[in-house]
PDB file of C-alpha atoms in Angstrom:
ATOM      1  CA  MET Z   1       3.609 -17.010  19.124  1.00  0.00           C
ATOM      2  CA  GLN Z   2       7.520 -16.080  18.478  1.00  0.00           C
ATOM      3  CA  SER Z   3      10.395 -18.920  17.381  1.00  0.00           C
ATOM      4  CA  GLU Z   4      14.162 -18.483  16.446  1.00  0.00           C
ATOM      5  CA  VAL Z   5      15.212 -20.761  13.852  1.00  0.00           C
ATOM      6  CA  THR Z   6      18.314 -22.010  12.909  1.00  0.00           C
ATOM      7  CA  ALA Z   7      18.917 -21.418   9.255  1.00  0.00           C
ATOM      8  CA  ASP Z   8      22.811 -21.793   8.402  1.00  0.00           C
ATOM      9  CA  ALA Z   9      25.373 -19.698   8.295  1.00  0.00           C
ATOM     10  CA  ARG Z  10      23.733 -16.844   6.658  1.00  0.00           C
ATOM     11  CA  PRO Z  11      21.683 -15.681   8.361  1.00  0.00           C
ATOM     12  CA  PRO Z  12      22.819 -17.489  11.969  1.00  0.00           C
ATOM     13  CA  VAL Z  13      19.370 -16.917  13.284  1.00  0.00           C
ATOM     14  CA  LEU Z  14      15.572 -15.521  12.268  1.00  0.00           C
ATOM     15  CA  LYS Z  15      13.375 -14.388  14.422  1.00  0.00           C
ATOM     16  CA  ILE Z  16       9.917 -15.466  13.351  1.00  0.00           C
ATOM     17  CA  VAL Z  17       6.433 -13.981  14.171  1.00  0.00           C
ATOM     18  CA  PRO Z  18       2.888 -13.980  13.918  1.00  0.00           C
ATOM     19  CA  ALA Z  19       1.999 -11.022  10.818  1.00  0.00           C
ATOM     20  CA  GLN Z  20      -0.875 -10.075  13.402  1.00  0.00           C
ATOM     21  CA  GLN Z  21       2.789  -9.348  15.924  1.00  0.00           C
ATOM     22  CA  VAL Z  22       4.196  -6.568  13.746  1.00  0.00           C
ATOM     23  CA  PRO Z  23       3.791  -3.003  11.970  1.00  0.00           C
ATOM     24  CA  PHE Z  24       2.061  -3.601   8.584  1.00  0.00           C
ATOM     25  CA  ALA Z  25       4.964  -1.495   7.236  1.00  0.00           C
ATOM     26  CA  ASP Z  26       6.902  -4.709   7.586  1.00  0.00           C
ATOM     27  CA  VAL Z  27       4.986  -6.756   5.453  1.00  0.00           C
ATOM     28  CA  GLU Z  28       4.707  -3.995   2.949  1.00  0.00           C
ATOM     29  CA  ALA Z  29       8.652  -4.137   2.518  1.00  0.00           C
ATOM     30  CA  VAL Z  30       8.435  -7.526   1.965  1.00  0.00           C
ATOM     31  CA  PHE Z  31       6.539  -8.089  -0.267  1.00  0.00           C
ATOM     32  CA  GLY Z  32       8.086  -4.913  -2.326  1.00  0.00           C
ATOM     33  CA  THR Z  33       6.521  -3.050  -4.930  1.00  0.00           C
ATOM     34  CA  LYS Z  34       7.203  -5.082  -7.666  1.00  0.00           C
ATOM     35  CA  GLY Z  35       6.585  -8.353  -9.526  1.00  0.00           C
ATOM     36  CA  ASP Z  36       3.442 -11.248  -8.166  1.00  0.00           C
ATOM     37  CA  PRO Z  37       4.007 -10.565  -4.440  1.00  0.00           C
ATOM     38  CA  ALA Z  38       2.875  -7.170  -4.973  1.00  0.00           C
ATOM     39  CA  THR Z  39       0.219  -7.444  -7.381  1.00  0.00           C
ATOM     40  CA  CYS Z  40      -1.989 -10.491  -5.766  1.00  0.00           C
ATOM     41  CA  TRP Z  41      -0.792  -9.653  -1.771  1.00  0.00           C
ATOM     42  CA  CYS Z  42      -1.995 -13.609  -1.251  1.00  0.00           C
ATOM     43  CA  GLN Z  43      -5.255 -13.475  -2.639  1.00  0.00           C
ATOM     44  CA  TRP Z  44      -5.643 -16.135  -4.749  1.00  0.00           C
ATOM     45  CA  TYR Z  45      -7.558 -18.644  -2.611  1.00  0.00           C
ATOM     46  CA  LYS Z  46      -9.453 -15.739  -0.834  1.00  0.00           C
ATOM     47  CA  LEU Z  47     -10.796 -14.230  -4.261  1.00  0.00           C
ATOM     48  CA  PRO Z  48     -13.093 -14.974  -6.867  1.00  0.00           C
ATOM     49  CA  ARG Z  49     -12.248 -13.740 -10.486  1.00  0.00           C
ATOM     50  CA  SER Z  50     -13.916 -11.062 -10.856  1.00  0.00           C
ATOM     51  CA  GLU Z  51     -12.797  -9.361  -7.740  1.00  0.00           C
ATOM     52  CA  TRP Z  52      -9.183  -8.935  -9.607  1.00  0.00           C
ATOM     53  CA  SER Z  53      -9.880  -6.064 -11.653  1.00  0.00           C
ATOM     54  CA  MET Z  54      -9.290  -4.250  -7.513  1.00  0.00           C
ATOM     55  CA  GLY Z  55      -6.220  -2.362  -7.602  1.00  0.00           C
ATOM     56  CA  ASN Z  56      -2.543  -3.873  -5.324  1.00  0.00           C
ATOM     57  CA  ALA Z  57      -3.500  -0.842  -3.231  1.00  0.00           C
ATOM     58  CA  GLU Z  58      -6.618  -2.640  -2.225  1.00  0.00           C
ATOM     59  CA  LEU Z  59      -5.459  -5.383  -2.460  1.00  0.00           C
ATOM     60  CA  ALA Z  60      -3.145  -4.613   0.276  1.00  0.00           C
ATOM     61  CA  HIS Z  61      -5.687  -2.993   2.545  1.00  0.00           C
ATOM     62  CA  LEU Z  62      -7.381  -6.316   1.950  1.00  0.00           C
ATOM     63  CA  LEU Z  63      -4.628  -8.295   3.121  1.00  0.00           C
ATOM     64  CA  GLU Z  64      -3.991  -5.757   5.827  1.00  0.00           C
ATOM     65  CA  GLN Z  65      -7.621  -6.681   7.197  1.00  0.00           C
ATOM     66  CA  GLN Z  66      -7.061 -10.179   7.366  1.00  0.00           C
ATOM     67  CA  ILE Z  67      -4.009 -10.058   9.625  1.00  0.00           C
ATOM     68  CA  THR Z  68      -5.986  -7.306  11.752  1.00  0.00           C
ATOM     69  CA  GLU Z  69      -8.926  -9.292  12.258  1.00  0.00           C
ATOM     70  CA  GLY Z  70      -8.205 -13.065  11.548  1.00  0.00           C
ATOM     71  CA  GLU Z  71      -8.042 -15.225  14.821  1.00  0.00           C
ATOM     72  CA  HIS Z  72      -5.353 -17.362  13.478  1.00  0.00           C
ATOM     73  CA  GLY Z  73      -3.530 -16.692  10.181  1.00  0.00           C
ATOM     74  CA  PRO Z  74      -2.873 -15.606   7.734  1.00  0.00           C
ATOM     75  CA  GLY Z  75       0.875 -15.892   7.798  1.00  0.00           C
ATOM     76  CA  LEU Z  76       4.413 -15.258   9.634  1.00  0.00           C
ATOM     77  CA  ILE Z  77       6.809 -12.690   9.243  1.00  0.00           C
ATOM     78  CA  ALA Z  78      11.420 -13.921   9.741  1.00  0.00           C
ATOM     79  CA  TYR Z  79      13.513 -11.116  10.744  1.00  0.00           C
ATOM     80  CA  ASP Z  80      16.902 -11.603   9.916  1.00  0.00           C
ATOM     81  CA  GLY Z  81      18.025  -8.792  13.281  1.00  0.00           C
ATOM     82  CA  ASP Z  82      15.323  -5.896  12.588  1.00  0.00           C
ATOM     83  CA  THR Z  83      15.041  -6.543   8.500  1.00  0.00           C
ATOM     84  CA  PRO Z  84      11.810  -8.426   7.819  1.00  0.00           C
ATOM     85  CA  VAL Z  85      13.242 -11.041   5.087  1.00  0.00           C
ATOM     86  CA  GLY Z  86      10.300 -13.942   4.506  1.00  0.00           C
ATOM     87  CA  TRP Z  87       6.614 -14.490   4.586  1.00  0.00           C
ATOM     88  CA  CYS Z  88       4.592 -17.452   4.519  1.00  0.00           C
ATOM     89  CA  ALA Z  89       1.091 -18.079   4.224  1.00  0.00           C
ATOM     90  CA  VAL Z  90      -0.677 -20.408   7.103  1.00  0.00           C
ATOM     91  CA  GLU Z  91      -4.457 -20.611   8.151  1.00  0.00           C
ATOM     92  CA  PRO Z  92      -7.133 -23.395   8.313  1.00  0.00           C
ATOM     93  CA  ARG Z  93      -8.245 -24.537   5.066  1.00  0.00           C
ATOM     94  CA  PRO Z  94     -11.831 -22.871   5.691  1.00  0.00           C
ATOM     95  CA  ALA Z  95      -9.935 -18.947   4.959  1.00  0.00           C
ATOM     96  CA  LEU Z  96      -8.862 -20.115   1.828  1.00  0.00           C
ATOM     97  CA  PRO Z  97     -12.592 -20.765  -0.225  1.00  0.00           C
ATOM     98  CA  GLY Z  98     -11.041 -20.836  -3.616  1.00  0.00           C
ATOM     99  CA  LEU Z  99      -8.529 -23.295  -2.347  1.00  0.00           C
ATOM    100  CA  PRO Z 100     -11.115 -26.289  -3.436  1.00  0.00           C
ATOM    101  CA  ARG Z 101     -11.143 -25.177  -6.756  1.00  0.00           C
ATOM    102  CA  LYS Z 102      -7.472 -25.742  -8.011  1.00  0.00           C
ATOM    103  CA  ARG Z 103      -6.981 -28.844  -9.068  1.00  0.00           C
ATOM    104  CA  ILE Z 104      -3.834 -30.169  -7.608  1.00  0.00           C
ATOM    105  CA  VAL Z 105      -5.936 -29.756  -4.298  1.00  0.00           C
ATOM    106  CA  ALA Z 106      -8.967 -31.631  -5.434  1.00  0.00           C
ATOM    107  CA  GLN Z 107      -6.904 -34.676  -7.157  1.00  0.00           C
ATOM    108  CA  GLY Z 108      -4.611 -34.844  -4.525  1.00  0.00           C
ATOM    109  CA  SER Z 109      -5.774 -34.081  -1.225  1.00  0.00           C
ATOM    110  CA  PRO Z 110      -6.455 -37.187   1.299  1.00  0.00           C
ATOM    111  CA  ASP Z 111      -8.406 -34.789   3.532  1.00  0.00           C
ATOM    112  CA  GLN Z 112     -11.679 -33.025   1.325  1.00  0.00           C
ATOM    113  CA  ASP Z 113     -14.112 -31.408   3.665  1.00  0.00           C
ATOM    114  CA  PHE Z 114     -12.821 -27.407   3.400  1.00  0.00           C
ATOM    115  CA  ASP Z 115     -15.132 -26.849   6.437  1.00  0.00           C
ATOM    116  CA  ASP Z 116     -12.801 -28.026   8.553  1.00  0.00           C
ATOM    117  CA  ALA Z 117     -10.731 -26.182  10.105  1.00  0.00           C
ATOM    118  CA  SER Z 118      -8.190 -28.558  11.937  1.00  0.00           C
ATOM    119  CA  ILE Z 119      -6.577 -28.704   8.020  1.00  0.00           C
ATOM    120  CA  TRP Z 120      -3.950 -25.973   7.744  1.00  0.00           C
ATOM    121  CA  ALA Z 121      -2.649 -24.868   4.440  1.00  0.00           C
ATOM    122  CA  ILE Z 122       0.891 -23.107   3.781  1.00  0.00           C
ATOM    123  CA  THR Z 123       0.630 -21.502   0.388  1.00  0.00           C
ATOM    124  CA  CYS Z 124       3.375 -19.426  -0.328  1.00  0.00           C
ATOM    125  CA  PHE Z 125       6.058 -17.983   0.073  1.00  0.00           C
ATOM    126  CA  VAL Z 126       7.650 -14.787  -0.532  1.00  0.00           C
ATOM    127  CA  VAL Z 127      11.570 -14.230   0.073  1.00  0.00           C
ATOM    128  CA  PRO Z 128      12.851 -10.769  -1.345  1.00  0.00           C
ATOM    129  CA  ARG Z 129      15.337 -11.567  -4.156  1.00  0.00           C
ATOM    130  CA  ALA Z 130      18.517 -10.200  -1.661  1.00  0.00           C
ATOM    131  CA  HIS Z 131      17.643 -12.613   1.383  1.00  0.00           C
ATOM    132  CA  ARG Z 132      17.082 -15.603  -0.917  1.00  0.00           C
ATOM    133  CA  LYS Z 133      19.182 -18.962  -0.418  1.00  0.00           C
ATOM    134  CA  ARG Z 134      19.623 -18.497   2.620  1.00  0.00           C
ATOM    135  CA  GLY Z 135      17.313 -20.608   4.848  1.00  0.00           C
ATOM    136  CA  VAL Z 136      14.518 -18.138   5.038  1.00  0.00           C
ATOM    137  CA  GLY Z 137      11.773 -20.499   3.336  1.00  0.00           C
ATOM    138  CA  GLY Z 138      13.064 -23.355   5.202  1.00  0.00           C
ATOM    139  CA  ALA Z 139      12.892 -21.787   8.673  1.00  0.00           C
ATOM    140  CA  LEU Z 140       9.558 -19.881   7.505  1.00  0.00           C
ATOM    141  CA  ALA Z 141       7.878 -23.834   6.615  1.00  0.00           C
ATOM    142  CA  VAL Z 142       9.626 -25.442  10.042  1.00  0.00           C
ATOM    143  CA  ALA Z 143       8.177 -22.632  11.642  1.00  0.00           C
ATOM    144  CA  ALA Z 144       4.468 -22.644  10.375  1.00  0.00           C
ATOM    145  CA  VAL Z 145       3.913 -26.801  11.500  1.00  0.00           C
ATOM    146  CA  ASP Z 146       4.521 -24.958  14.771  1.00  0.00           C
ATOM    147  CA  TYR Z 147       2.223 -22.130  14.535  1.00  0.00           C
ATOM    148  CA  ALA Z 148      -0.669 -24.076  13.365  1.00  0.00           C
ATOM    149  CA  ARG Z 149       0.143 -26.788  15.643  1.00  0.00           C
ATOM    150  CA  GLN Z 150      -0.396 -24.570  18.458  1.00  0.00           C
ATOM    151  CA  HIS Z 151      -3.391 -23.386  17.205  1.00  0.00           C
ATOM    152  CA  GLY Z 152      -5.200 -26.624  17.069  1.00  0.00           C
ATOM    153  CA  ALA Z 153      -4.175 -27.613  13.453  1.00  0.00           C
ATOM    154  CA  ARG Z 154      -4.996 -32.269  13.441  1.00  0.00           C
ATOM    155  CA  VAL Z 155      -3.006 -31.790   9.690  1.00  0.00           C
ATOM    156  CA  VAL Z 156      -0.825 -29.200   7.421  1.00  0.00           C
ATOM    157  CA  GLU Z 157      -1.356 -29.586   3.583  1.00  0.00           C
ATOM    158  CA  ALA Z 158       1.349 -28.094   1.632  1.00  0.00           C
ATOM    159  CA  TYR Z 159       1.401 -28.138  -2.136  1.00  0.00           C
ATOM    160  CA  GLY Z 160       4.975 -28.439  -2.941  1.00  0.00           C
ATOM    161  CA  VAL Z 161       7.011 -27.595  -6.744  1.00  0.00           C
ATOM    162  CA  ASP Z 162       9.275 -30.796  -7.983  1.00  0.00           C
ATOM    163  CA  PRO Z 163      12.119 -28.630  -9.656  1.00  0.00           C
ATOM    164  CA  ALA Z 164      13.465 -31.827 -10.425  1.00  0.00           C
ATOM    165  CA  ALA Z 165      10.099 -32.885 -12.306  1.00  0.00           C
ATOM    166  CA  ARG Z 166      10.597 -29.732 -14.852  1.00  0.00           C
ATOM    167  CA  ALA Z 167      13.234 -28.872 -17.321  1.00  0.00           C
ATOM    168  CA  LYS Z 168      13.845 -25.110 -16.324  1.00  0.00           C
ATOM    169  CA  VAL Z 169      11.860 -23.850 -13.122  1.00  0.00           C
ATOM    170  CA  PRO Z 170      11.082 -19.806 -12.695  1.00  0.00           C
ATOM    171  CA  ALA Z 171      11.788 -17.979  -9.330  1.00  0.00           C
ATOM    172  CA  ALA Z 172       8.127 -17.072  -9.569  1.00  0.00           C
ATOM    173  CA  ASP Z 173       6.573 -20.270  -9.551  1.00  0.00           C
ATOM    174  CA  LEU Z 174       9.044 -21.631  -6.016  1.00  0.00           C
ATOM    175  CA  PHE Z 175       6.042 -19.431  -4.474  1.00  0.00           C
ATOM    176  CA  PRO Z 176       4.296 -22.558  -2.885  1.00  0.00           C
ATOM    177  CA  GLY Z 177       7.278 -24.022  -1.902  1.00  0.00           C
ATOM    178  CA  THR Z 178       9.599 -26.741  -3.142  1.00  0.00           C
ATOM    179  CA  VAL Z 179       9.086 -30.749  -2.166  1.00  0.00           C
ATOM    180  CA  SER Z 180      12.090 -30.399  -0.459  1.00  0.00           C
ATOM    181  CA  MET Z 181      12.192 -28.168   1.669  1.00  0.00           C
ATOM    182  CA  PHE Z 182       8.678 -29.337   3.076  1.00  0.00           C
ATOM    183  CA  GLU Z 183      10.447 -32.487   3.278  1.00  0.00           C
ATOM    184  CA  ARG Z 184      13.369 -30.887   5.478  1.00  0.00           C
ATOM    185  CA  ALA Z 185      10.467 -29.428   8.367  1.00  0.00           C
ATOM    186  CA  GLY Z 186       9.004 -32.840   8.424  1.00  0.00           C
ATOM    187  CA  PHE Z 187       6.393 -33.084   5.380  1.00  0.00           C
ATOM    188  CA  LEU Z 188       5.486 -36.919   3.636  1.00  0.00           C
ATOM    189  CA  GLU Z 189       4.438 -36.307  -0.054  1.00  0.00           C
ATOM    190  CA  VAL Z 190       0.709 -37.594  -0.156  1.00  0.00           C
ATOM    191  CA  ALA Z 191      -0.171 -37.754  -3.408  1.00  0.00           C
ATOM    192  CA  ARG Z 192       1.916 -36.461  -6.783  1.00  0.00           C
ATOM    193  CA  PRO Z 193      -1.033 -34.954  -8.797  1.00  0.00           C
ATOM    194  CA  THR Z 194       1.116 -33.897 -11.802  1.00  0.00           C
ATOM    195  CA  PRO Z 195       4.278 -34.777 -12.402  1.00  0.00           C
ATOM    196  CA  SER Z 196       6.338 -31.584 -10.877  1.00  0.00           C
ATOM    197  CA  ARG Z 197       3.512 -31.192  -8.161  1.00  0.00           C
ATOM    198  CA  ALA Z 198       3.063 -32.773  -5.002  1.00  0.00           C
ATOM    199  CA  VAL Z 199       0.329 -32.754  -1.851  1.00  0.00           C
ATOM    200  CA  MET Z 200       2.746 -32.833   1.223  1.00  0.00           C
ATOM    201  CA  GLN Z 201       0.868 -32.957   4.979  1.00  0.00           C
ATOM    202  CA  VAL Z 202       2.105 -33.225   8.058  1.00  0.00           C
ATOM    203  CA  ARG Z 203      -0.582 -35.114  10.134  1.00  0.00           C
ATOM    204  CA  PHE Z 204      -0.654 -34.279  14.319  1.00  0.00           C
ATOM    205  CA  SER Z 205      -3.249 -37.422  15.373  1.00  0.00           C
ATOM    206  CA  ASP Z 206      -4.866 -40.105  13.466  1.00  0.00           C
ATOM    207  CA  ASP Z 207      -8.120 -39.734  12.362  1.00  0.00           C
TER     208      ASP Z 207
END
């Protein structure tokens, strides 16, 4: 799967491809060496708390293994020209064993069968500071829906942050994506477990 998505005037076109199709060095370039992405490597919904004592290099190695060995997912990489500028985590919910334990999901998702591989989840965006506010996250959200549909998804679920419902939202708290961004990508809000967090879905067919 390769998608070219027009984002806005900066940059005009983003190339978005599955992480399996790119060098892992490009994934590393997006996650960087500082901040939350470099200390999580999209393992938040995958590892039990008892395993969070491992180092950042080990977490990065886990993500590399998941990219190499996974049938679908775990994410997409966006490019501006040859420069990797963003990551979006998207994959079937059974690959995310920690997801059902999160209150927003347990209380908000209308689909509680977490073994159903036709329900996919978008859980994380990483956009390096130099490439923010240029439509990268929104383009990735659109491409993630497309990718999930192409690989058999019946439902794509996301857990948007609503900055308007909070006095101040640090940039680090926006990693799940925002409500408005998902709305522009075609998602509908299906639940509001907390004032500032919404469960949002795209459904491709009726149950």
